[in-house]
Coordinates of C-alpha atoms and ligand atoms in Angstrom, one line a residue:
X1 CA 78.2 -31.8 -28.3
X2 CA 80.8 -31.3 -25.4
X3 CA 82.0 -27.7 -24.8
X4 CA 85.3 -27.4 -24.2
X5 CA 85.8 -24.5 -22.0
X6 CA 83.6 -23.3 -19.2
X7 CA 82.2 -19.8 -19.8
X8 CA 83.8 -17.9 -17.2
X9 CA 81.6 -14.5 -17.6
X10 CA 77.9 -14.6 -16.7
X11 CA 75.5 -16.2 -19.3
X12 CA 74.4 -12.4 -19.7
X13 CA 77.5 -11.7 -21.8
X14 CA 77.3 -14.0 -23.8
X15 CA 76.6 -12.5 -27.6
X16 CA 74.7 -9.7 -26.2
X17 CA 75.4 -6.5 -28.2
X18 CA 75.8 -3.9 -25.7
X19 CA 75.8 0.4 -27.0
X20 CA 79.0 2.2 -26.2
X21 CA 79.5 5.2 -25.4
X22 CA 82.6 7.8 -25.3
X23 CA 84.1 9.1 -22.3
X24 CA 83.2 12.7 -20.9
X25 CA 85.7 15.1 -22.5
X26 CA 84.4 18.8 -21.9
X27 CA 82.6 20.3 -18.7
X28 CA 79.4 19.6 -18.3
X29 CA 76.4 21.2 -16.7
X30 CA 72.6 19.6 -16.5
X31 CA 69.7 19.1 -14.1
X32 CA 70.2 15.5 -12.7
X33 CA 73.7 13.2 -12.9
X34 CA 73.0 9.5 -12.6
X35 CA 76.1 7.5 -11.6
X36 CA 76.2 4.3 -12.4
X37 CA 74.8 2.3 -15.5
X38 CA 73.7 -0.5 -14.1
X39 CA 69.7 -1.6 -13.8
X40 CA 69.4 0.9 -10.8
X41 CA 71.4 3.9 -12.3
X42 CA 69.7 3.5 -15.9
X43 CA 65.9 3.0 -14.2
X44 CA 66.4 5.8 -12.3
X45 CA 67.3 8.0 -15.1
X46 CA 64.6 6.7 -17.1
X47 CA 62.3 7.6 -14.6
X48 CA 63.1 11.2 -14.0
X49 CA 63.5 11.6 -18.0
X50 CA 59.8 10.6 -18.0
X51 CA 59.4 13.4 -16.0
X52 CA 61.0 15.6 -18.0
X53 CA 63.9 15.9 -16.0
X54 CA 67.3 16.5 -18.2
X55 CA 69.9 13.3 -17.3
X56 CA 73.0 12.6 -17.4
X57 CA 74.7 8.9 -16.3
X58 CA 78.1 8.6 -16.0
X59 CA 80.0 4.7 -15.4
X60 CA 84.0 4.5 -14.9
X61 CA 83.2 0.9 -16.7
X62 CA 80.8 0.0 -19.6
X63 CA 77.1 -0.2 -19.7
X64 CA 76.0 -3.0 -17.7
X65 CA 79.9 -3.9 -16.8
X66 CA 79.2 -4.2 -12.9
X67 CA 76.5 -6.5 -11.2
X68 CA 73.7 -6.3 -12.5
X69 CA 75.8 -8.0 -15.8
X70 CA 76.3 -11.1 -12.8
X71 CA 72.8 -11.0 -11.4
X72 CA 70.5 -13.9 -12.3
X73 CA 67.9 -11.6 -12.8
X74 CA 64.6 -13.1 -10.7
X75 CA 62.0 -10.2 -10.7
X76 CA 61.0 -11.1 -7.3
X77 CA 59.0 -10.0 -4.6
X78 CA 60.5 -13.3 -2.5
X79 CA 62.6 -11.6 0.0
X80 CA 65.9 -12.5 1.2
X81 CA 64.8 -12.6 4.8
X82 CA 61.2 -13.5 4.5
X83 CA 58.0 -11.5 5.7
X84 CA 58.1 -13.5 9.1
X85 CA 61.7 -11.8 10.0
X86 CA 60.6 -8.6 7.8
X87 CA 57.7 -8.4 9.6
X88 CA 59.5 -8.7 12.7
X89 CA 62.4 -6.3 12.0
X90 CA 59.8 -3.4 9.9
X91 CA 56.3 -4.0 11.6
X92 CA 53.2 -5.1 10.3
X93 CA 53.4 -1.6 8.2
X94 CA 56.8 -2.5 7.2
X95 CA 55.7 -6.0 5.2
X96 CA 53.0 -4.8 3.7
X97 CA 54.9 -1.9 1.9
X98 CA 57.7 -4.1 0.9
X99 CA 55.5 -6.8 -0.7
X100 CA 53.7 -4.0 -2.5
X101 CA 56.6 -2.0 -3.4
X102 CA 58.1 -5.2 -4.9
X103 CA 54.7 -6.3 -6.6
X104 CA 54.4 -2.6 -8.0
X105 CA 58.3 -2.9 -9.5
X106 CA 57.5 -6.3 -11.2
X107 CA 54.8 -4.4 -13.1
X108 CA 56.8 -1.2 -13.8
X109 CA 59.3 -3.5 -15.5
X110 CA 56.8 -5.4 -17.0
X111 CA 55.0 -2.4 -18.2
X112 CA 58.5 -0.8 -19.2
X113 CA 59.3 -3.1 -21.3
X114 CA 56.0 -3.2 -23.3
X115 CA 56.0 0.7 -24.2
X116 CA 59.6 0.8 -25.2
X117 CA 59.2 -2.4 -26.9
X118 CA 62.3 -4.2 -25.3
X119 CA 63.0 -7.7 -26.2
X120 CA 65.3 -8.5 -23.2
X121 CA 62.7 -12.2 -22.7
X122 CA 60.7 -11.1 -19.8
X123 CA 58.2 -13.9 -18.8
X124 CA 55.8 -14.1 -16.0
X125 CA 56.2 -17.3 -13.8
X126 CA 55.3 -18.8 -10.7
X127 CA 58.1 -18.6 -7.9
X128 CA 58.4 -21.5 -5.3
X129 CA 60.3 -21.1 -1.8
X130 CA 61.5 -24.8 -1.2
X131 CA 62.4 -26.8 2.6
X132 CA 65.8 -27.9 2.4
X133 CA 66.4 -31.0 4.0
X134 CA 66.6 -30.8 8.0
X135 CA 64.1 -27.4 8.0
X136 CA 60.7 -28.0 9.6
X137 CA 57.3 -27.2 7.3
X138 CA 56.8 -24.6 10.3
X139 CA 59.3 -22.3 8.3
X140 CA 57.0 -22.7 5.7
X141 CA 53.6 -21.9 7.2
X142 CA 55.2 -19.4 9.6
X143 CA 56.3 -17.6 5.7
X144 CA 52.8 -18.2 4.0
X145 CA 50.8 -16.8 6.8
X146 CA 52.7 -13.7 7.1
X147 CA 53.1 -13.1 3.3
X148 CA 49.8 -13.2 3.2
X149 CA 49.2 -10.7 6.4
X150 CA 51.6 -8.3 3.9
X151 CA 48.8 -8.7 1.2
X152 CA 50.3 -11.7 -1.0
X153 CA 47.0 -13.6 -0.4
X154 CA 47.5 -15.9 -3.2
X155 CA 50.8 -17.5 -1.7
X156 CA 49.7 -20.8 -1.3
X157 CA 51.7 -23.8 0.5
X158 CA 52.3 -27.1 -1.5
X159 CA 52.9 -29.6 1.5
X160 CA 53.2 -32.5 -0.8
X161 CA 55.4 -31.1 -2.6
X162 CA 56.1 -29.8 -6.4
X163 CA 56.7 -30.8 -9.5
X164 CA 58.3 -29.5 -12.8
X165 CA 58.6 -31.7 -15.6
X166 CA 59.7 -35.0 -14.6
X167 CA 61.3 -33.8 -11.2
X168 CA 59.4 -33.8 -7.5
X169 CA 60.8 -31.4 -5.3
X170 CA 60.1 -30.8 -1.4
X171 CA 57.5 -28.7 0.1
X172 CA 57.3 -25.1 -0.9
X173 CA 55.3 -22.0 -0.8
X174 CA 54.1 -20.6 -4.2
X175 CA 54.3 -16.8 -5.3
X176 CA 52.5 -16.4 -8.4
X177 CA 53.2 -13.6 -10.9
X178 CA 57.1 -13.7 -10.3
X179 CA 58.9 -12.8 -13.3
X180 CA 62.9 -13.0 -15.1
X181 CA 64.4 -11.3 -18.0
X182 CA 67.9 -10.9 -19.3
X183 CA 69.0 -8.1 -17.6
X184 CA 71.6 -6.4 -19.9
X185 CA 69.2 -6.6 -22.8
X186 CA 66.8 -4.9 -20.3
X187 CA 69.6 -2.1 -20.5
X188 CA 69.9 -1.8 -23.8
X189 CA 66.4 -1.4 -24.3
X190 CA 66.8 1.7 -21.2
X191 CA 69.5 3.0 -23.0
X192 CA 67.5 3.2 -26.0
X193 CA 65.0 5.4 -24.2
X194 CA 66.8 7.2 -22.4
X195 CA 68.6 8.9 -25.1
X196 CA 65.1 8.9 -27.1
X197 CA 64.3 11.7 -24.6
X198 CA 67.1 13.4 -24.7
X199 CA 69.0 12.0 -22.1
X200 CA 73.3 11.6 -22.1
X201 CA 75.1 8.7 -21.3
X202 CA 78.8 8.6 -20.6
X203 CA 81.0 5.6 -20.2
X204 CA 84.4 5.6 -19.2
X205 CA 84.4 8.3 -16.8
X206 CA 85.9 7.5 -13.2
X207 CA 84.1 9.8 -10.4
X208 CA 86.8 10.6 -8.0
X209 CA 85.0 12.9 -5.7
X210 CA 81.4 14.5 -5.2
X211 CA 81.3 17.9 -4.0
X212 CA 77.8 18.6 -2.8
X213 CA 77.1 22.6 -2.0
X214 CA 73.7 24.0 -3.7
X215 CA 75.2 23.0 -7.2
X216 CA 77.0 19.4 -6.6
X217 CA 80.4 18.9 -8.6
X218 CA 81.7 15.6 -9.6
X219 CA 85.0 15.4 -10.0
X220 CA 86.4 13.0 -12.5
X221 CA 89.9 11.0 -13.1
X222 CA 90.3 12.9 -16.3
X223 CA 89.6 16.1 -15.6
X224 CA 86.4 17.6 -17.0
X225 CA 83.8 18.4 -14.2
X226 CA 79.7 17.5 -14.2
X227 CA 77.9 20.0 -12.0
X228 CA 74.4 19.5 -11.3
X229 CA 71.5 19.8 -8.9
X230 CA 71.1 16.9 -7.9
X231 CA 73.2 13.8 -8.3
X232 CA 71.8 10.1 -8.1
X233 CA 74.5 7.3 -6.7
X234 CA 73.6 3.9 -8.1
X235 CA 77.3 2.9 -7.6
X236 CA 76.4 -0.9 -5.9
X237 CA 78.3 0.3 -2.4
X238 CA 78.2 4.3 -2.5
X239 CA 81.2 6.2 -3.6
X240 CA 80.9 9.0 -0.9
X241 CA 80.4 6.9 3.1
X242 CA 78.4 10.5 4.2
X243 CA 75.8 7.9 6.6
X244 CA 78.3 5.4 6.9
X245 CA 76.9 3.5 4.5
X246 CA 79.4 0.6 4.8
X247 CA 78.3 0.5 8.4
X248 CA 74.8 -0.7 7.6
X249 CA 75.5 -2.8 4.5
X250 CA 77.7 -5.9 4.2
X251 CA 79.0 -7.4 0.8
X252 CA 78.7 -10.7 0.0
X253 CA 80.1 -12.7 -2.9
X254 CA 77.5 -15.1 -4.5
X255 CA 78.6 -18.4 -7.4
X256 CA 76.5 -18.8 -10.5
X257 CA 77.0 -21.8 -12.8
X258 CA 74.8 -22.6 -15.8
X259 CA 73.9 -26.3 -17.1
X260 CA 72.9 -27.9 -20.2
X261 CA 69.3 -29.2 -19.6
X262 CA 68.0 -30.5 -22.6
X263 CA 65.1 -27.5 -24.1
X264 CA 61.7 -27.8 -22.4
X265 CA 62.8 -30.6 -19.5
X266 CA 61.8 -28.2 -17.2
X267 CA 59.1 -25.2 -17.6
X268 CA 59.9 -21.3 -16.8
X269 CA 60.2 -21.2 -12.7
X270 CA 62.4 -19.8 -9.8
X271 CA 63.1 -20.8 -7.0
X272 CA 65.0 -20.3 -3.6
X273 CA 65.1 -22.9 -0.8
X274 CA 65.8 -22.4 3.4
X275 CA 69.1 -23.4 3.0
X276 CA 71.7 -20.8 5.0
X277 CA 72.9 -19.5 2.9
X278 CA 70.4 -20.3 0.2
X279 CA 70.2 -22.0 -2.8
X280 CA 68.7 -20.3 -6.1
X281 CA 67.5 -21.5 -9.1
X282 CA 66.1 -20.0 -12.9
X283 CA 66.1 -21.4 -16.2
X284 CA 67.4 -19.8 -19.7
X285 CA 66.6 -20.4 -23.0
X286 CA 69.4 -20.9 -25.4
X287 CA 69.6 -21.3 -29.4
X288 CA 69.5 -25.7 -28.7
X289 CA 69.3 -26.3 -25.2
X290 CA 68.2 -24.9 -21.9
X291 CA 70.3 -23.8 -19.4
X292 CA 69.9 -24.6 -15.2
X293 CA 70.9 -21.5 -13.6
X294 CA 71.9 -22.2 -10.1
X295 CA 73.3 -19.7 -7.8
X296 CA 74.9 -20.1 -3.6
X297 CA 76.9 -20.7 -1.8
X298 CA 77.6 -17.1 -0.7
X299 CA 80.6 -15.7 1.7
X300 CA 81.3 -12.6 3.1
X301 CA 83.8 -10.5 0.7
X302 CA 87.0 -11.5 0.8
X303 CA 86.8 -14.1 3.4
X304 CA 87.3 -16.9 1.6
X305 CA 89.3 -18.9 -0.8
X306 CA 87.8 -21.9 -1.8
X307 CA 86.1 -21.1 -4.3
X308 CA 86.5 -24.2 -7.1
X309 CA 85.1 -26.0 -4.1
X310 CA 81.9 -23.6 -3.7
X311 CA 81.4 -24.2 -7.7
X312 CA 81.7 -28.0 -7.2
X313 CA 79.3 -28.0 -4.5
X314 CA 77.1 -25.7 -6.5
X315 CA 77.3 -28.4 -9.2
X316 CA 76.4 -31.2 -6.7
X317 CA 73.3 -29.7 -5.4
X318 CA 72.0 -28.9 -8.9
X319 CA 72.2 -32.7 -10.5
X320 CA 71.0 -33.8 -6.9
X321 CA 67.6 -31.7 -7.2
X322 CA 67.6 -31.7 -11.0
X323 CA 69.0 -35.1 -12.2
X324 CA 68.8 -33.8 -16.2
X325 CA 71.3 -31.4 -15.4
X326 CA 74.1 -31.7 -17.5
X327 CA 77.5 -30.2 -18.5
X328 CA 78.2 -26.9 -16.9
X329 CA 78.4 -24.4 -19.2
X330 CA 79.2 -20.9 -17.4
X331 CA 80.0 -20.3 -14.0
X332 CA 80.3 -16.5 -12.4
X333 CA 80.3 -14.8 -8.7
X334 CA 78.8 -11.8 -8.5
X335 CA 78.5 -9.3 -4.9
X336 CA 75.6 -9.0 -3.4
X337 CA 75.3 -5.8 -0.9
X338 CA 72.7 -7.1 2.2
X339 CA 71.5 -4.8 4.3
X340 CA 71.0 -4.7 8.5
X341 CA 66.7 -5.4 7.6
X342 CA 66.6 -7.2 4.4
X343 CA 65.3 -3.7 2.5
X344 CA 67.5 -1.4 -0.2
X345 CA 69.0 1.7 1.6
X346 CA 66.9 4.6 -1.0
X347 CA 66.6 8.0 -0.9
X348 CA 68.5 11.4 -0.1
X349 CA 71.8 11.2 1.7
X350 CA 71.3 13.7 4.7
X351 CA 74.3 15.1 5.0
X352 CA 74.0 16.3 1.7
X353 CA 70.4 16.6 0.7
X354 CA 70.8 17.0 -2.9
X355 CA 72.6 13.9 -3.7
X356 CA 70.4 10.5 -3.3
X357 CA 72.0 7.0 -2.9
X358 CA 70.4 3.5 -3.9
X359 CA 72.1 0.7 -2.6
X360 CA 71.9 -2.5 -0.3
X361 CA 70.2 -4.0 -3.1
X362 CA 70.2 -7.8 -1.6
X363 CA 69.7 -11.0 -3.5
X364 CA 66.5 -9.5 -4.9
X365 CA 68.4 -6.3 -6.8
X366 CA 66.4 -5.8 -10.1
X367 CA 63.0 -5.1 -8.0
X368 CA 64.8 -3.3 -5.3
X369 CA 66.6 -1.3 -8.0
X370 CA 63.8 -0.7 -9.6
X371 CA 61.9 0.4 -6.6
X372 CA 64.7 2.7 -5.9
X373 CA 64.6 4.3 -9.3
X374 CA 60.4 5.2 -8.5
X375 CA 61.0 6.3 -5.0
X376 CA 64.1 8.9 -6.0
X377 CA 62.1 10.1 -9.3
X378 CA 59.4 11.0 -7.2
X379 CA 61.6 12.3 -4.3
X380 CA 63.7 14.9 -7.0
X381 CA 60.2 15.7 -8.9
X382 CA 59.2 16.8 -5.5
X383 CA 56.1 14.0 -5.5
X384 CA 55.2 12.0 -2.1
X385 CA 56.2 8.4 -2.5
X386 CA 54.3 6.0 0.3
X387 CA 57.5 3.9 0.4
X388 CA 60.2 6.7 1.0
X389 CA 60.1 6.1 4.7
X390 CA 60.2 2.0 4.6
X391 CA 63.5 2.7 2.9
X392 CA 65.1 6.3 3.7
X393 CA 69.1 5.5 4.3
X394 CA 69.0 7.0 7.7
X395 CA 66.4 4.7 9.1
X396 CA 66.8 3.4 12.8
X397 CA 68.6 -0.3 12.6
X398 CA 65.7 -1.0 15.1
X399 CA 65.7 -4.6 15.7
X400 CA 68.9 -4.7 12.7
X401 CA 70.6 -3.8 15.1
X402 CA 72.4 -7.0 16.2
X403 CA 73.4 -7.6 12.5
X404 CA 75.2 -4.6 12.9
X405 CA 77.3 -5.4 15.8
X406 CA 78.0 -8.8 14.5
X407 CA 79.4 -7.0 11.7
X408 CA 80.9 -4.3 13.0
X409 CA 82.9 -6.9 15.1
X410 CA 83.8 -8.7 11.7
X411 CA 85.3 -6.0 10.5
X412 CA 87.8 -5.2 13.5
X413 CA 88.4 -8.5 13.3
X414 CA 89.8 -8.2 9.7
X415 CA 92.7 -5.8 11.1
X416 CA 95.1 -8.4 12.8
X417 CA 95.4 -8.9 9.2
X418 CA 97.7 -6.1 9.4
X419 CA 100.1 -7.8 12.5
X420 CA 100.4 -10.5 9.8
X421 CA 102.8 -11.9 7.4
X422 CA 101.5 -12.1 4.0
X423 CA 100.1 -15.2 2.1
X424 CA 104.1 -16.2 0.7
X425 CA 107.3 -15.0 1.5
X426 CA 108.3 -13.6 -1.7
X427 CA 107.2 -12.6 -4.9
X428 CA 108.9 -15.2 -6.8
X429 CA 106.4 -18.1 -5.1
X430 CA 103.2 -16.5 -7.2
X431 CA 102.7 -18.7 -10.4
X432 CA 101.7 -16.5 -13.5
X433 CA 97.6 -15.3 -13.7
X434 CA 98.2 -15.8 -10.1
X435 CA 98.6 -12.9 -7.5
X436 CA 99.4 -13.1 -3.7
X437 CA 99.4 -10.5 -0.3
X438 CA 103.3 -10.8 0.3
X439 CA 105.4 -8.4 3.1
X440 CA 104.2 -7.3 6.6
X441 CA 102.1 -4.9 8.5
X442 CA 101.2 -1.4 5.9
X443 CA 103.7 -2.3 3.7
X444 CA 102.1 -5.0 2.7
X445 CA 102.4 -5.3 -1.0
X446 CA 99.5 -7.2 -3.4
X447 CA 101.1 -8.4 -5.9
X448 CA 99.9 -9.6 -9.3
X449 CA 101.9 -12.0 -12.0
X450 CA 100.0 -11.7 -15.4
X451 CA 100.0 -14.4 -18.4
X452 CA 103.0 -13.1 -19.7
X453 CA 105.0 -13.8 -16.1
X454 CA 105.8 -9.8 -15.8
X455 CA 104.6 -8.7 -11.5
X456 CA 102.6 -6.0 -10.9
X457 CA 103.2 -4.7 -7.1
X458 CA 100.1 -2.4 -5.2
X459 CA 100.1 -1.2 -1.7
X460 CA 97.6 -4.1 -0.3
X461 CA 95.9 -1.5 1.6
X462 CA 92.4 -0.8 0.9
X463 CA 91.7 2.8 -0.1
X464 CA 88.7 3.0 2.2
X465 CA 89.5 2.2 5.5
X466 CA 93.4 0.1 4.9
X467 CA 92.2 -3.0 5.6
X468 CA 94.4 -6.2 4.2
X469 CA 92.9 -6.9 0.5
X470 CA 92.5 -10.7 -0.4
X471 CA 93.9 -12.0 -3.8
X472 CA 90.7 -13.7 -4.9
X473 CA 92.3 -16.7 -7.5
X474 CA 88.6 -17.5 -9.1
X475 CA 87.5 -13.9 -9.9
X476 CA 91.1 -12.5 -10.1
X477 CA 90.7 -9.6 -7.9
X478 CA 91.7 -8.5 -5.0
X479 CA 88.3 -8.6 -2.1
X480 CA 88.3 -6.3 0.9
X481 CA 86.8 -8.6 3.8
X482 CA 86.2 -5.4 5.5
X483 CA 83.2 -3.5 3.1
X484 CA 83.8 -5.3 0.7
X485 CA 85.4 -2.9 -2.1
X486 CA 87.0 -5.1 -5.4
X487 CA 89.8 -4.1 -7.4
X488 CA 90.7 -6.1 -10.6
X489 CA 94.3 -7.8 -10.9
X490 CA 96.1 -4.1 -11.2
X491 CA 94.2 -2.7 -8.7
X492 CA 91.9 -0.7 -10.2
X493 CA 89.1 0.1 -8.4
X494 CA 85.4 -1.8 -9.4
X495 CA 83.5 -1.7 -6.5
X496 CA 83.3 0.7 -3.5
X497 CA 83.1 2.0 -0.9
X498 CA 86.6 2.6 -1.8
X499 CA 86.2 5.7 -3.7
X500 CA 90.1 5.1 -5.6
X501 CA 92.1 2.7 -6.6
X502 CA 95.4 0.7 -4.9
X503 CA 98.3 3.1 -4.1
X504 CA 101.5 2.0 -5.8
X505 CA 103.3 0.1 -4.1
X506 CA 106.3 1.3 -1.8
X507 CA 110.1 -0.1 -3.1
Ligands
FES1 S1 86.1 -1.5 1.9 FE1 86.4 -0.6 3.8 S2 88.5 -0.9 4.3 FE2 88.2 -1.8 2.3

């Protein structure tokens, strides 16, 4: 059967029966405020309400309605940068608690899921990290032997290559006891547990401000006020910039699609490869097929716009490696927030000592989340954690440190924008579902043609730091190349660091 129409939200989505839950109407007062309801704000608050904490999460959006809804959801311990770089950029020390702070989250969410009975279709797998064509098998040998100076003795290199199924694939190191799920029943199943121990979970409610004394005070959009001890930030990019957080992490935007691969041509795996940047690969069940998750082709936020062509590409590599591949079925982009080291930024904020950030999550965010969520549980409970240091937010950038100047340059780079004209010369040029940067200098206008033709004008400034927003025609959003903030078509904020949304525009 030929579908029509490809899926345009992540495979995640699709028919999963998410809990809602009401906006925050009345003042309210309790121990610990989690916000965020994503994988790392609803672990975390399951955590501390196994400790008897009392919790409170608070999203603007639904549950699950930012990334970790676009995630592909490998429960990994195969690091973006490797333990070769990781061990060069953290020590010896360094890789050996990050492969054991990953190992330990794969079995917290395995072990999660089996006492609160989720059915979210976690299975245990064997992960492979694949040459791409031009890389020398050093990369690979240099990666087994220092994975297995970090402790993963049984990573084991397959010179010869692999196969699955029918299909032979290059060279590639294998990490057994990998694992996937589907991440927003994984929430549902939190959410459930959670409130089973008494915990509160608010939806609609937009954070505009966190006022950290000895009591901290979110304010909200709406009016009512949260005050707590302490206050968690899962947020994906922080919503308060105290350590300059957006100095040390840098957005990227990743594609997704999904194929049709007929049901058992390939067995449970995942995969990455050495591409730059790299390639990544899961599989799905669905009700009468499979479906070839493949994910790449990533950018910096807001710096590009060819984005049908990164999909097509996408599509290309899949069928070339995997020649049952079919029909695409869903394709999505989701943002990725990499940090200067390759590790999730986790732990108290120092200029404010009672409010705790997790974020920098990388390509790998549902064990670094997850880690996050037992390092901050432990941190609030008062209970030593041996991998708070490896990840404290105010960590030296060390040997990171190029990464940030690189960036840093980047992102000065992104203000000639503002001795620019915009992308057309007048509104009237912008088809309908279609949105464009028009005017000059700060009075740059973004401006937003719906369905229905009628334009909807916002200052193109980014509430952050004012850098040029970028109408991005795939996603429909408008991309901050700068930190990567995101604002949907009318400019209302989704992701930070922006900590608002677009200013009207001027007339
Ligand atoms: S995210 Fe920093 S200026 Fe937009």
């Amino acid at each position: 059967m030929q579908r029509q129409l490809i899926q345009t939200a992540s495979i995640w989505r699709d028919g999963v029966d998410l809990p809602t839950y009401s906006p925050l109407t009345t003042d309210l007062r309790v121990a610990v405020a989690v916000v965020g309801a994503g994988i790392a704000g609803l672990s975390t608050a399951y955590q501390l309400a196994k400790r008897g904490f009392q919790v409170a999460v608070l999203d603007d959006g639904p549950i699950g309605g930012g990334d970790t809804g676009n995630t592909t959801a490998q429960v990994t311990c195969m690091l973006d940068k490797g333990y070769a770089e990781t061990e060069q950029l953290r020590g010896a020390d360094g890789a050996r608690l990050t492969a054991e702070s990953h190992m330990a989250a794969i079995d917290t969410i395995e072990r999660i899921v089996r006492d609160e009975a989720i059915a979210c279709d976690l299975a245990r797998m064997d992960g492979y990290f694949f040459l791409a064509p031009g890389d020398e098998l050093r990369t690979l040998t240099d990666e087994r032997d220092a994975s297995q100076r970090a402790g993963l003795r049984d990573v084991a290199l397959l010179s010869s290559g692999v196969t699955l199924g029918n299909v032979r694939l290059s060279s590639a190191l294998r990490f057994p006891r990998q694992a996937h799920f589907h991440p927003l029943k994984y929430l549902v199943g939190l959410c459930r547990a959670i409130e089973g121990m008494g915990g509160q979970i608010f939806c609609g409610t937009h954070i505009t401000r966190v006022n950290a004394e000895a009591i901290v005070t979110l304010e909200t959009t709406d009016g009512p006020a949260i005050r707590a001890d302490t206050v968690v930030l899962a947020t994906h990019m922080p919503i308060n910039d105290a350590l300059g957080y957006s100095l040390r992490i840098f957005p990227a935007l990743t594609y997704v699609i999904g194929l049709h691969i007929p049901t058992g041509s390939l067995p449970n795996f995942l995969a990455f490869d050495t591409a730059d940047p790299y390639h990544y690969v899961r599989i799905q069940a669905a009700a009468d097929h499979d479906v070839l998750i493949v994910g790449g082709e990533d950018h910096k936020t807001g710096q590009a716009d060819d984005m049908d062509a990164r999909y097509q590409r996408l599509a290309q590599w899949a069928r070339a490696q995997f020649p049952m591949a079919g029909e695409v079925l869903y394709r999505w982009s989701g943002e990725v927030a990499n940090s200067f080291d390759g590790l999730a930024l986790i732990g108290p904020d120092l200029v404010s000592p009672n409010v705790y950030v997790i974020t920098g999550q990388t390509g790998i965010g549902m064990t670094h989340s997850t880690i996050g969520s037992m390092i901050v549980a432990d941190q609030i409970a008062g209970t030593a954690n041996p991998w708070a240091e490896l990840y404290a937010p105010a960590r030296a950038t060390g040997r990171g440190l190029g990464q940030v100047v690189s960036e840093g340059l980047n992102v000065l780079s992104q203000y000639t924008e503002l001795l620019k004209g915009g992308d057309v010369a007048s509104a009237t040029e912008i088809p309908a579902g279609s949105g464009a940067v028009v005017g000059w200098g700060p009075t740059k206008v973004a401006a937003y043609r719906d369905d229905r033709g009628v334009l909807h004008r916002r200052s193109a400034l980014c509430t952050h730091l004012g850098c040029v927003v970028a109408w991005n025609d795939s996603a429909k959003t408008w991309d901050c190349p700068c930190h990567g903030s995101r604002f949907d078509s009318y400019g209302t904020v989704i992701n930070g660091p922006a900590p608002s949304d677009l200013s009207p525009a001027e007339e």
